[in-house]
Short mmCIF file of C-alpha atoms in Angstrom, two decimals:
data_model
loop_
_atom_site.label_atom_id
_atom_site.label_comp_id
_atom_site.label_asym_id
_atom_site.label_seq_id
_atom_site.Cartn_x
_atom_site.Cartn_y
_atom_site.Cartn_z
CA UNK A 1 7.93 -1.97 -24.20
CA UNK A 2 9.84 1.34 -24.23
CA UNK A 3 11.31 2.89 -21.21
CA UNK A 4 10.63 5.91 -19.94
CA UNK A 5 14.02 6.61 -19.33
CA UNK A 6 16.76 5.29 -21.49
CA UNK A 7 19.23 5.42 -18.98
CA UNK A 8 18.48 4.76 -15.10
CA UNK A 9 18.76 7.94 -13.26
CA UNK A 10 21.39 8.44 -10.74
CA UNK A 11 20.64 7.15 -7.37
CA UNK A 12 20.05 9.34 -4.19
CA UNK A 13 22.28 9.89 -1.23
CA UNK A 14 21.50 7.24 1.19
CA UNK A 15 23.70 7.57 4.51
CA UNK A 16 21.87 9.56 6.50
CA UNK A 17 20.99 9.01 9.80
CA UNK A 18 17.16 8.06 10.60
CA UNK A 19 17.64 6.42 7.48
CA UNK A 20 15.79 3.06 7.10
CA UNK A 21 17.31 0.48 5.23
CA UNK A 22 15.51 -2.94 4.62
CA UNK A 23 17.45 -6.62 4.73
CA UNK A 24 15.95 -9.77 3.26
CA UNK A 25 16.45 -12.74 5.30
CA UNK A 26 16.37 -16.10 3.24
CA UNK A 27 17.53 -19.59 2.79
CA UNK A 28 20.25 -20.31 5.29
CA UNK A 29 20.21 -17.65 6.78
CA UNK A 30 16.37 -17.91 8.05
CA UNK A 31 16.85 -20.47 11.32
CA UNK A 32 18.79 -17.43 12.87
CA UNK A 33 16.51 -14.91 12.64
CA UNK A 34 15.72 -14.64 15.80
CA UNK A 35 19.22 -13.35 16.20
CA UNK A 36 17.41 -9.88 14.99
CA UNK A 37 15.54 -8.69 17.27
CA UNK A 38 13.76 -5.47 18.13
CA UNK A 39 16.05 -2.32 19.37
CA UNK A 40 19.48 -4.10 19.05
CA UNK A 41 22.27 -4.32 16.11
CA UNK A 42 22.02 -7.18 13.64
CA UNK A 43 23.86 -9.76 14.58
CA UNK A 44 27.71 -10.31 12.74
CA UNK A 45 27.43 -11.28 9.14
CA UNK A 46 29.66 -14.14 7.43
CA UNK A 47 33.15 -13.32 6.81
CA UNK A 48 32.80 -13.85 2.58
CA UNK A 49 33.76 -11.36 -0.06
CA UNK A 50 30.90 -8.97 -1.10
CA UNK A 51 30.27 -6.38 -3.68
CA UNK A 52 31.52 -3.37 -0.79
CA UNK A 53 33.93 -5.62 1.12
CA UNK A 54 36.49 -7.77 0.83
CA UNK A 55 35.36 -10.00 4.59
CA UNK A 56 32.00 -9.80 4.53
CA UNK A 57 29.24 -6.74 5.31
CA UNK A 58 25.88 -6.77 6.52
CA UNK A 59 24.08 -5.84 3.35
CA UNK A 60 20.83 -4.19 2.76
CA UNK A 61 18.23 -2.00 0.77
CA UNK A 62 17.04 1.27 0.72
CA UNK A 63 13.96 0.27 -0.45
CA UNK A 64 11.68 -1.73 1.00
CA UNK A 65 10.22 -3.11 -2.90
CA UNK A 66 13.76 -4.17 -3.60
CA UNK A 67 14.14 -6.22 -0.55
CA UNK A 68 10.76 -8.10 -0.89
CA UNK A 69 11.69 -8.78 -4.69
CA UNK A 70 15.09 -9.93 -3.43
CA UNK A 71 13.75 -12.26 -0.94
CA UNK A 72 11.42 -13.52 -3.39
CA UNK A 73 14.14 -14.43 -5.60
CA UNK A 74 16.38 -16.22 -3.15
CA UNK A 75 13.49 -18.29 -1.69
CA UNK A 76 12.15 -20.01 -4.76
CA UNK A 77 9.14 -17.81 -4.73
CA UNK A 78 9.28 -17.54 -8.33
CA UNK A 79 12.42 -19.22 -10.73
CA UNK A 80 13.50 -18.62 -14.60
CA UNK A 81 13.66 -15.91 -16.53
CA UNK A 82 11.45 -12.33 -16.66
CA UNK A 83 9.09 -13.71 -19.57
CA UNK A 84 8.55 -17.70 -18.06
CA UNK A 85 8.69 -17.45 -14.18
CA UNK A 86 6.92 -19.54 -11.99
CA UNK A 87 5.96 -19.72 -8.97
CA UNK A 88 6.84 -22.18 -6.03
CA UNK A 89 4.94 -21.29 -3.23
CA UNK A 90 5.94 -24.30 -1.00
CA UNK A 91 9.56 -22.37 -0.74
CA UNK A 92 8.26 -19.09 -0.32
CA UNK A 93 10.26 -18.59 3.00
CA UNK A 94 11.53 -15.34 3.98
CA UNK A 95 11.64 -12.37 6.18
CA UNK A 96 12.10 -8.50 5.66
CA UNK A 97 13.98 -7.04 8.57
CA UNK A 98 13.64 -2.94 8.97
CA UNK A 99 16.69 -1.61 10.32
CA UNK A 100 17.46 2.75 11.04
CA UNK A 101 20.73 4.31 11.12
CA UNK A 102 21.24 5.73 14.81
CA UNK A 103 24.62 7.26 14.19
CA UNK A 104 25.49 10.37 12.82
CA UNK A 105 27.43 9.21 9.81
CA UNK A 106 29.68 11.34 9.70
CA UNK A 107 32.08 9.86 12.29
CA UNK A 108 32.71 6.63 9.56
CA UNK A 109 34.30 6.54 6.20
CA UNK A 110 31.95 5.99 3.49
CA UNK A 111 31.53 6.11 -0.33
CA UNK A 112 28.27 6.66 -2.40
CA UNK A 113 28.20 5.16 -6.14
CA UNK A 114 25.42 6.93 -8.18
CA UNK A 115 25.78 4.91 -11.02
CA UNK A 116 27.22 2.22 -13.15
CA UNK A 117 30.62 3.63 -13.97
CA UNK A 118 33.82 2.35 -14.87
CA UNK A 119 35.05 3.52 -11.52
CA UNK A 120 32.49 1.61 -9.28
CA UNK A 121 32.93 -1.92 -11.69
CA UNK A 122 36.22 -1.54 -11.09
CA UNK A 123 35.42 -1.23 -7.08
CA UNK A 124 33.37 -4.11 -6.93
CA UNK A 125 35.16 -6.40 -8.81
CA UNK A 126 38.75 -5.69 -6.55
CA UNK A 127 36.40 -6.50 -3.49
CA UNK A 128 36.06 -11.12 -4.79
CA UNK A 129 39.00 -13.24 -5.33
CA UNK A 130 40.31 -13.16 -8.63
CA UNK A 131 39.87 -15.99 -11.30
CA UNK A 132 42.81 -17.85 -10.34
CA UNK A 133 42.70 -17.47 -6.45
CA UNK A 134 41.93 -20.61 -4.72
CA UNK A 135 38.44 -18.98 -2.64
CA UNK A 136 37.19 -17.88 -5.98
CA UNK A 137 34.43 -20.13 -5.75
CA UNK A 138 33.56 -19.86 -2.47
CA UNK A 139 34.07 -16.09 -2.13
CA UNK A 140 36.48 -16.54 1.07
CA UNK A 141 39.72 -14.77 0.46
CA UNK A 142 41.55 -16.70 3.06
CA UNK A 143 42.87 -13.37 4.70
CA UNK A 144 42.07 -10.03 6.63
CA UNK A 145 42.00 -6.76 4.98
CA UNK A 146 41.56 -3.78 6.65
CA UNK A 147 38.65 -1.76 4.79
CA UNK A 148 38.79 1.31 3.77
CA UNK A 149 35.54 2.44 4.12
CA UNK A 150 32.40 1.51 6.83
CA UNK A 151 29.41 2.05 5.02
CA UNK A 152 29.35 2.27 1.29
CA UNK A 153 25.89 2.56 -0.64
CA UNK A 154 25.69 1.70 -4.63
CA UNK A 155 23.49 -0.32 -7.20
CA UNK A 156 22.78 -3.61 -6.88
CA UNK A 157 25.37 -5.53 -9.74
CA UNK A 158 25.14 -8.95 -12.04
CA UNK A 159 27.93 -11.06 -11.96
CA UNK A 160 29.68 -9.16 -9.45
CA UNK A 161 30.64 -6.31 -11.63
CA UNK A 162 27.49 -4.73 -13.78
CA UNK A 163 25.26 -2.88 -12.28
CA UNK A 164 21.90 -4.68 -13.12
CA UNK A 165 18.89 -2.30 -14.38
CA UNK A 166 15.26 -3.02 -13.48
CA UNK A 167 13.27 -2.64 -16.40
CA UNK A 168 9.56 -1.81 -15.31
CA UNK A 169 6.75 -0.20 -17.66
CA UNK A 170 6.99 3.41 -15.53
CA UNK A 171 10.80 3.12 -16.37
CA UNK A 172 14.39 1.75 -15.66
CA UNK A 173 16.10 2.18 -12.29
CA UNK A 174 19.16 1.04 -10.05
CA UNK A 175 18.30 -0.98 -6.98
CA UNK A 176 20.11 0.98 -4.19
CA UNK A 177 22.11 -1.34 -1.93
CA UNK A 178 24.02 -0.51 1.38
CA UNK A 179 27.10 -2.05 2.73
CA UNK A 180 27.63 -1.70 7.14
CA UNK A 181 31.28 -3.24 6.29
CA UNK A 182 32.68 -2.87 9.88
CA UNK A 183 31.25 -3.49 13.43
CA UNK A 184 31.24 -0.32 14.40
CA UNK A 185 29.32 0.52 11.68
CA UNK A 186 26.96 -2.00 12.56
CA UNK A 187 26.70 -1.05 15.57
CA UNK A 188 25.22 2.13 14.45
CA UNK A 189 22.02 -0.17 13.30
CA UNK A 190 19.09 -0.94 14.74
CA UNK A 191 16.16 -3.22 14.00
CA UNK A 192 12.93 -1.81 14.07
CA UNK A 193 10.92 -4.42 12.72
CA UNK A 194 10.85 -7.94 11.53
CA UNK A 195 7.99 -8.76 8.66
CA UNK A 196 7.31 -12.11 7.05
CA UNK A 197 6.56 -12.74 3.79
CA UNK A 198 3.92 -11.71 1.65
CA UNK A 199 0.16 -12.17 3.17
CA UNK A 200 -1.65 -9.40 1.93
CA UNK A 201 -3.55 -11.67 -0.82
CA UNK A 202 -4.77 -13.85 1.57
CA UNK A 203 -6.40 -11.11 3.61
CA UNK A 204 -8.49 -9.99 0.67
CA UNK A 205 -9.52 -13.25 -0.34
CA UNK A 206 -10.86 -14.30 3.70
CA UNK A 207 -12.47 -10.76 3.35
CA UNK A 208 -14.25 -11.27 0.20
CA UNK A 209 -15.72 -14.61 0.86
CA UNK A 210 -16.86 -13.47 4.50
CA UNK A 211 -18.97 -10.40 3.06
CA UNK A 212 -20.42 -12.85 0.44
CA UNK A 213 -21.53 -15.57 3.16
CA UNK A 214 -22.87 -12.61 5.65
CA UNK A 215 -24.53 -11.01 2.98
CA UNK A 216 -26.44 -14.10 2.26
CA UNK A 217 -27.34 -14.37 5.95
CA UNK A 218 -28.70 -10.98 5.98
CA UNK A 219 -30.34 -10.57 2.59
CA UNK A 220 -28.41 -7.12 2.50
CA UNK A 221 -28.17 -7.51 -1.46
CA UNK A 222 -26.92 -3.69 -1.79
CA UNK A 223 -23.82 -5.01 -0.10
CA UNK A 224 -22.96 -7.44 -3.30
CA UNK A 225 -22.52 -3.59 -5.75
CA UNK A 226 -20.28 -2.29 -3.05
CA UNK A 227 -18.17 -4.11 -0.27
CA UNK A 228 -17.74 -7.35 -2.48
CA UNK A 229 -16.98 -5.74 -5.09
CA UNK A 230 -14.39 -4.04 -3.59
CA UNK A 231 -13.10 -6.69 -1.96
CA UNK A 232 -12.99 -8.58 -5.40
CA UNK A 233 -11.54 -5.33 -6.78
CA UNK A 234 -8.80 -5.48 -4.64
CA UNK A 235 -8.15 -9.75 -4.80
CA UNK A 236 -7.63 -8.41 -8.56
CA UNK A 237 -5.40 -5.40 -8.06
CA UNK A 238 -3.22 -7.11 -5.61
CA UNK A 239 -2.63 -10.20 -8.04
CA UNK A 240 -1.96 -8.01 -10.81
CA UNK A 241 0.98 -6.43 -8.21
CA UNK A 242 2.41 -10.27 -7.89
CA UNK A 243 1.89 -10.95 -11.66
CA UNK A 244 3.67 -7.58 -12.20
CA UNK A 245 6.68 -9.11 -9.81
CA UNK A 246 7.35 -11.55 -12.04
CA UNK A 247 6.56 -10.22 -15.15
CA UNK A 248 8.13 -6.84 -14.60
CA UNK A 249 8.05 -6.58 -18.47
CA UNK A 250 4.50 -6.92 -19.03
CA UNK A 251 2.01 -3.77 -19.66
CA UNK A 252 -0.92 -5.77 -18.81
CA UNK A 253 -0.04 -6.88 -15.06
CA UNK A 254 0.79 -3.54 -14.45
CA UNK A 255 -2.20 -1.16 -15.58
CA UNK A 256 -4.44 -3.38 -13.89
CA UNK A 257 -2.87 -3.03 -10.81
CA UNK A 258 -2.79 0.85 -11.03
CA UNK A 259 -6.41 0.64 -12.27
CA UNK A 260 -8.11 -1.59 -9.63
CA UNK A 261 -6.29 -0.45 -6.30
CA UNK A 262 -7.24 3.10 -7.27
CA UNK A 263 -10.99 2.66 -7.92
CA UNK A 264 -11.09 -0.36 -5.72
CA UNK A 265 -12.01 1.15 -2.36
CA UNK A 266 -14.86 3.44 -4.70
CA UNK A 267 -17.49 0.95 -3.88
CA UNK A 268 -16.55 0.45 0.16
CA UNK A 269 -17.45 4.01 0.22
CA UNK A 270 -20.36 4.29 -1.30
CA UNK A 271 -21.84 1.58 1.26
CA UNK A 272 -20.89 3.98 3.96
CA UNK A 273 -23.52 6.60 2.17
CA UNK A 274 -25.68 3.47 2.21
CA UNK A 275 -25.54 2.95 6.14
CA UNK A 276 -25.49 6.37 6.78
CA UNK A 277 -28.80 6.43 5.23
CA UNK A 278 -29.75 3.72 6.81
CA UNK A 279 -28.96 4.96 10.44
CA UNK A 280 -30.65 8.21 9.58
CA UNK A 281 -34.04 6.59 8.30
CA UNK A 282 -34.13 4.48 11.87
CA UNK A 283 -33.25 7.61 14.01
CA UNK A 284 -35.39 9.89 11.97
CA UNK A 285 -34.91 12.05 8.92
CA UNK A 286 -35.40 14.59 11.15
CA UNK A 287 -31.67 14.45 12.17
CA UNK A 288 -30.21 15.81 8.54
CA UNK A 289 -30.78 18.67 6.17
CA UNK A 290 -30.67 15.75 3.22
CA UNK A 291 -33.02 12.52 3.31
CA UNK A 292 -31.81 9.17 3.63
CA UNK A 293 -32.32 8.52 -0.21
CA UNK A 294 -30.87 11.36 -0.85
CA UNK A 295 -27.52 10.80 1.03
CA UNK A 296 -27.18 7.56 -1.43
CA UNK A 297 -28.27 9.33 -4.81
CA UNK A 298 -26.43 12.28 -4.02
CA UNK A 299 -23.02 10.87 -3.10
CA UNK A 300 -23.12 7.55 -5.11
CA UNK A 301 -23.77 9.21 -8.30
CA UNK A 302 -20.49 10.89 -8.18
CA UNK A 303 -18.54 7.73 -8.30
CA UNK A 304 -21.55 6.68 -10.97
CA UNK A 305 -19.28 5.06 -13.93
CA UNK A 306 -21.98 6.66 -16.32
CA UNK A 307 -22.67 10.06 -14.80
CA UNK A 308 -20.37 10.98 -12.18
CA UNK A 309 -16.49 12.49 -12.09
CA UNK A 310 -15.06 10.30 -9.37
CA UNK A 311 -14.68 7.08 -11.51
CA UNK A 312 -15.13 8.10 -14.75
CA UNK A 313 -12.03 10.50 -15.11
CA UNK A 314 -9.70 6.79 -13.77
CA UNK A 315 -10.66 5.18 -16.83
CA UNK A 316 -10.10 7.77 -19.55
CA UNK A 317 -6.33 8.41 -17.88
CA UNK A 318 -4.79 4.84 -18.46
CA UNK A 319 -4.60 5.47 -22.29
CA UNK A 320 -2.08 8.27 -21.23
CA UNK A 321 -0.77 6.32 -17.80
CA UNK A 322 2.33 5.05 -17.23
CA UNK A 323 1.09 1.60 -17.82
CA UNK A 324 0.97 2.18 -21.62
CA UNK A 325 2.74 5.85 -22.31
CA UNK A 326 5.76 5.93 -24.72
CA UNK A 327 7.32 9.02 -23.68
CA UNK A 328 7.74 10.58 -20.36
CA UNK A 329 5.23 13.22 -20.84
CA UNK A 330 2.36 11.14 -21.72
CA UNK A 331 3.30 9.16 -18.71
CA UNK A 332 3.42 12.27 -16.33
CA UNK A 333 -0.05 14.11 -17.65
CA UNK A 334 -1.85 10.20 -16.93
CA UNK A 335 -0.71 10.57 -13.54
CA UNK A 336 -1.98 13.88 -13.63
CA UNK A 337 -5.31 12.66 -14.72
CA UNK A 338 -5.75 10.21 -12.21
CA UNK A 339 -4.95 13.05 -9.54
CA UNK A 340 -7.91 14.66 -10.31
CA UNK A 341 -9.41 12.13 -9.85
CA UNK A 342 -8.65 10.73 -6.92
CA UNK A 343 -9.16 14.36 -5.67
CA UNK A 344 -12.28 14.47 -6.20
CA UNK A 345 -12.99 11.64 -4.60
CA UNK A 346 -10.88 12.92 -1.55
CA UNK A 347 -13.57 16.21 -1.76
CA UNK A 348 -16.43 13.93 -1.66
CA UNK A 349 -15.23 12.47 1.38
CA UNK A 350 -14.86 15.77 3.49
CA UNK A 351 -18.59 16.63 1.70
CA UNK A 352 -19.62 13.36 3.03
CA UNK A 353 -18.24 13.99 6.32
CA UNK A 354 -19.08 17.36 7.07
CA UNK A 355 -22.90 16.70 5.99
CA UNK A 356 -23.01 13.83 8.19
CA UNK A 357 -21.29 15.62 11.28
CA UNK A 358 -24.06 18.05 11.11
CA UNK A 359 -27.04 15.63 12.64
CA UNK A 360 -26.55 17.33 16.36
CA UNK A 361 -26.93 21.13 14.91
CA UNK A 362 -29.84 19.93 12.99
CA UNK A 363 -31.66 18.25 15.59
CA UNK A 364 -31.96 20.97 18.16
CA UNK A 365 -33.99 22.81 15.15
CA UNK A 366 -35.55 19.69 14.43
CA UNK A 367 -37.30 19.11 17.80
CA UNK A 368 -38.42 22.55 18.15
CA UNK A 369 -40.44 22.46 14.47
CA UNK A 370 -41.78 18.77 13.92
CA UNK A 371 -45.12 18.52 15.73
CA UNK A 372 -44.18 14.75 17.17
CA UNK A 373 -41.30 15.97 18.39
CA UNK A 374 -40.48 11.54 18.47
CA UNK A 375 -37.50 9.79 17.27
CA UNK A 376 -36.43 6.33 17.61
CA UNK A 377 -34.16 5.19 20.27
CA UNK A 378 -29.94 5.53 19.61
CA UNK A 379 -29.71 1.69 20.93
CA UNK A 380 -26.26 0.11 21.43
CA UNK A 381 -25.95 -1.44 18.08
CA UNK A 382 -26.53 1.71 16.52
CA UNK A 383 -24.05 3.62 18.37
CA UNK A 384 -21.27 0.64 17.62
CA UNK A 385 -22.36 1.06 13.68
CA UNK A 386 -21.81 4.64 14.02
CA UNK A 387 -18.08 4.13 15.57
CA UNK A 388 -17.60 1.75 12.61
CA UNK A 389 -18.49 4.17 10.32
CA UNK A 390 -16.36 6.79 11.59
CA UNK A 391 -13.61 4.46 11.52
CA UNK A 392 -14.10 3.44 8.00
CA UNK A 393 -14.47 6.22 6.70
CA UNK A 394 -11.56 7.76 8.47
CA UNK A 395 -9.04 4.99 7.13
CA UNK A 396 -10.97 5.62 3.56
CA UNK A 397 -9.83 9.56 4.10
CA UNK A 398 -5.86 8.58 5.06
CA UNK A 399 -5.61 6.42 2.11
CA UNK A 400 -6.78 9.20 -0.21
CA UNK A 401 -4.89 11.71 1.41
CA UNK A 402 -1.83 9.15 0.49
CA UNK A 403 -3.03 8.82 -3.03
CA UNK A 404 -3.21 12.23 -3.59
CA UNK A 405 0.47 12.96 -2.38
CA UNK A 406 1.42 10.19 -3.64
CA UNK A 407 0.58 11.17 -7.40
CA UNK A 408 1.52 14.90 -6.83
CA UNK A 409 4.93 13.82 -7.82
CA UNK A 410 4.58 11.96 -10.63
CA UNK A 411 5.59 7.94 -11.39
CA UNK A 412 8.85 8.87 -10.44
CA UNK A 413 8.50 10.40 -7.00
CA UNK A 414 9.90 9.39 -3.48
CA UNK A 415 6.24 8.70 -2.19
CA UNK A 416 5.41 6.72 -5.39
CA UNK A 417 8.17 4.28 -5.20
CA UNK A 418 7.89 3.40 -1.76
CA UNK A 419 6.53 0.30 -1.39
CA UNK A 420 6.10 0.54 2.49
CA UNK A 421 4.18 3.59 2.39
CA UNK A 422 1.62 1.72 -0.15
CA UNK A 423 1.43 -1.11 2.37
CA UNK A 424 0.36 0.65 5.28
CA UNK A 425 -1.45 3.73 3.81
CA UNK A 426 -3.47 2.21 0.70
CA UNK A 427 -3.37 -1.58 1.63
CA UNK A 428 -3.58 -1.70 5.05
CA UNK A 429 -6.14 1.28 5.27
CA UNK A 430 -8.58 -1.04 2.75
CA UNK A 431 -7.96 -3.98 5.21
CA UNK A 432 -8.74 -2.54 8.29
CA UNK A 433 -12.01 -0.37 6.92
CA UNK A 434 -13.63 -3.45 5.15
CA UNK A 435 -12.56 -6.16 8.21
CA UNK A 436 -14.69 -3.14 10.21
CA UNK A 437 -17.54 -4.03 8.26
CA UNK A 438 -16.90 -8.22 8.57
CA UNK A 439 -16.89 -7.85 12.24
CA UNK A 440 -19.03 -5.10 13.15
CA UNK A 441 -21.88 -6.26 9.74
CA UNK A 442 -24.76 -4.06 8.90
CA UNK A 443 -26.91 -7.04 9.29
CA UNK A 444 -26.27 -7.51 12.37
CA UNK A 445 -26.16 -3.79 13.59
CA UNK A 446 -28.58 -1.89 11.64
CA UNK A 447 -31.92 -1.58 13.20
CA UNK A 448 -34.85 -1.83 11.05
CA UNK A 449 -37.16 0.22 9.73
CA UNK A 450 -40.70 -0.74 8.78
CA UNK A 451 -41.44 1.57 4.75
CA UNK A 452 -44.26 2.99 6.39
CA UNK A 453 -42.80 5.20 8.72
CA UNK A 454 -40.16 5.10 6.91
CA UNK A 455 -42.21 7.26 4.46
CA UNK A 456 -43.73 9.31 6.93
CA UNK A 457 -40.89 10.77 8.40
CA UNK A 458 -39.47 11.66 5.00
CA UNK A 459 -42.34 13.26 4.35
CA UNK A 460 -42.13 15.30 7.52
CA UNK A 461 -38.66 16.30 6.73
CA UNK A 462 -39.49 17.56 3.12
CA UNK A 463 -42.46 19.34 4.93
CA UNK A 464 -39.93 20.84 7.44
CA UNK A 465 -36.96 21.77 4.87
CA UNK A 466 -40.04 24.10 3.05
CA UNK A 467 -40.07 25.99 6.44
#
């Protein structure tokens, strides 16, 4: 696989304050960690030489990714090298704690290392007993030094003196780590937020097999084409991310994970045109400018995979994606690809939205022209599948807001390569909009309408939009 890069880019400036920095808590270090708890400094670290100091520091990452694959690593998650790992979920123990810089740095003594020089092997390497010191092995120098600096950032280093390199498909980087060496720098932290390990596969998979049992209850067969496959969409794209783990070095792992949590969530929308319809059909066409058939043919066919631009322009872009580009370029105008994509589908969600919002204007007119002047009751259920959908589709609209921002910049952005950010605005967004839909089920919610009158009142409404 060729790199993007051929040499890892420098890393960023990272003591700032407001900064977040992200600690992985493993092994035997996890019965005390409820020692970190929420608004106070971390508690005092072992006194045992480090790559920033020479008795001990309270290390961390800047990135949130790099601390999850860290604590991975330490727990037994996954053991051997890149191309054979396996995993050992009985060990997969740990916990990510989120700590911010209070303090206005500037009142410490720090040092930044961008890169893997000469100069910062040589820094690392005076911080652990020599060779033939007796606390070589165990890292304990058997003395005080005062250090010269409180808070020192660099890469992450191998054998306590090369900087190791992640090698990914979108690239090579330096995982950025931070050294608090002294209390007072400490002090300066504060924990935010303590996160276990990883549970997001689970969710989809309790998802997925809930919307396959309820829509077997209900006979709601449109569901299977749309909310299950999302779900199983997402089960898929969310492996791929923990196959891609550990397997950084495969392509495959990696393009499907771009592919299927991009188009994933394509199908949870277009049920929302589907209940929309549905809603309108029981109220009365009356209520909208478009019929209820038309609110599905209309908005479904543009994420049609044979006729529409919202999920055909994902496919075509992977050729040129990160996932399988040799050059930088080719990697960049994928991502570009994919933006327009997922902009369009960001349009068709304000289209979506601003048609629906219009049912009040409309039905003043509405009442004034149809000769029955009649509608159908706005019963409790109804109004609580209403709320859903404005909830679903508003967590749809934040996570393609994200996604657009997000590829804006590139593979190689500061939204892009924040794994946090993903978490909460793509994978948590998905969560909570189809768990909406488990608890608060179309089945169970939508009010039925017999095809008769179901007929009728599009008829009336065709009748009416001639007017």
């Amino acid at each position: 696989m060729l790199a993007v890069h051929a040499t890892p880019p420098p890393l960023a400036p990272a003591i700032q304050q407001n900064r977040d920095v992200y600690r992985a808590i493993t092994g035997g270090e996890l019965p005390y960690i409820s020692n970190y708890v929420v608004g106070r400094p971390p508690p005092e670290p072992l006194g045992i030489a480090g790559d920033f100091g020479r008795n001990g520091g309270l290390y961390a990452f800047t990135d949130f990714n790099d601390a999850v694959e860290w604590g991975r690593h330490k727990s037994g998650y996954y053991t051997g090298l890149d191309n054979r790992r396996v995993r050992n979920w009985a060990q997969c123990q740990y916990y990510v704690v989120q700590m911010t810089i209070e303090c206005n740095p500037s009142q410490f003594a720090t040092r930044e290392f961008s890169a893997d020089t000469q100069n910062f092997r040589d820094f690392v390497i005076n911080n652990y007993p020599p060779y033939d010191h007796p606390g070589h092995n165990s890292m304990i120098w058997g003395e005080m030094f005062t250090p010269a600096y409180d808070i020192v950032t660099g890469p992450l280093t191998a054998a306590r003196a090369q900087a190791a390199v992640k090698v990914t498909p979108a690239g090579s980087f330096y995982s950025q780590q931070i050294a608090f060496v002294t209390e007072r720098a400490r002090n300066c932290l504060r924990v935010k937020a303590v996160l276990y390990g990883p549970t997001m596969e689970c969710q989809w998979n309790v998802q997925c097999f809930l919307h396959l049992g309820q829509l077997t209850k209900y006979r709601l067969w449109w569901l299977l084409p749309t909310v299950c496959l999302c779900g199983a969409m997402e089960i898929a794209g969310w492996a791929a991310r923990l196959w891609s783990s550990y397997s950084p070095l495969l392509s495959s792992p990696f393009q499907m994970q771009i592919t299927l949590t991009i188009i994933g969530p394509t199908p949870l929308l277009a049920a929302n045109f589907i209940i929309l319809g549905e809603i309108i059909k029981y109220l009365g066409p009356a209520y909208s400018r478009i019929s209820p058939r038309m609110y599905s043919i209309i908005f479904c066919t543009c994420f049609d995979e044979r006729t529409g631009c919202g999920l055909v322009i994902y496919p075509r872009s992977w050729r040129g994606s990160g996932a399988t580009a040799d050059t930088s370029e080719g990697a960049e105008n994928g991502a570009h690809i994919m933006l327009v994509g997922i902009a369009f589908q960001l349009f068709v969600i304000v289209a979506y939205s601003l048609t629906s919002s219009g049912w009040k204007i409309w039905e003043k007119k509405s009442f004034q022209l149809l000769s029955s002047g009649r509608r159908a009751p706005l019963t409790r259920n109804l109004k609580i599948m209403t709320g859903a959908l404005i909830f679903n589709t508003t967590a749809l609209f934040i996570r393609a807001i994200y996604r657009t921002i997000e590829l804006v910049d590139g593979w190689n952005g500061p939204i892009i390569t924040n794994e946090l950010y993903f978490n909460v605005l793509d994978g948590a967004m998905i969560i909570l909009a189809i768990y909406t839909l488990n608890f608060i089920h179309p089945g169970m919610f939508l009010e039925k309408v017999p095809e008769a009158e179901s007929r009728e009142h599009e008829m009336k409404l065709n009748q009416l939009n001639s007017v």
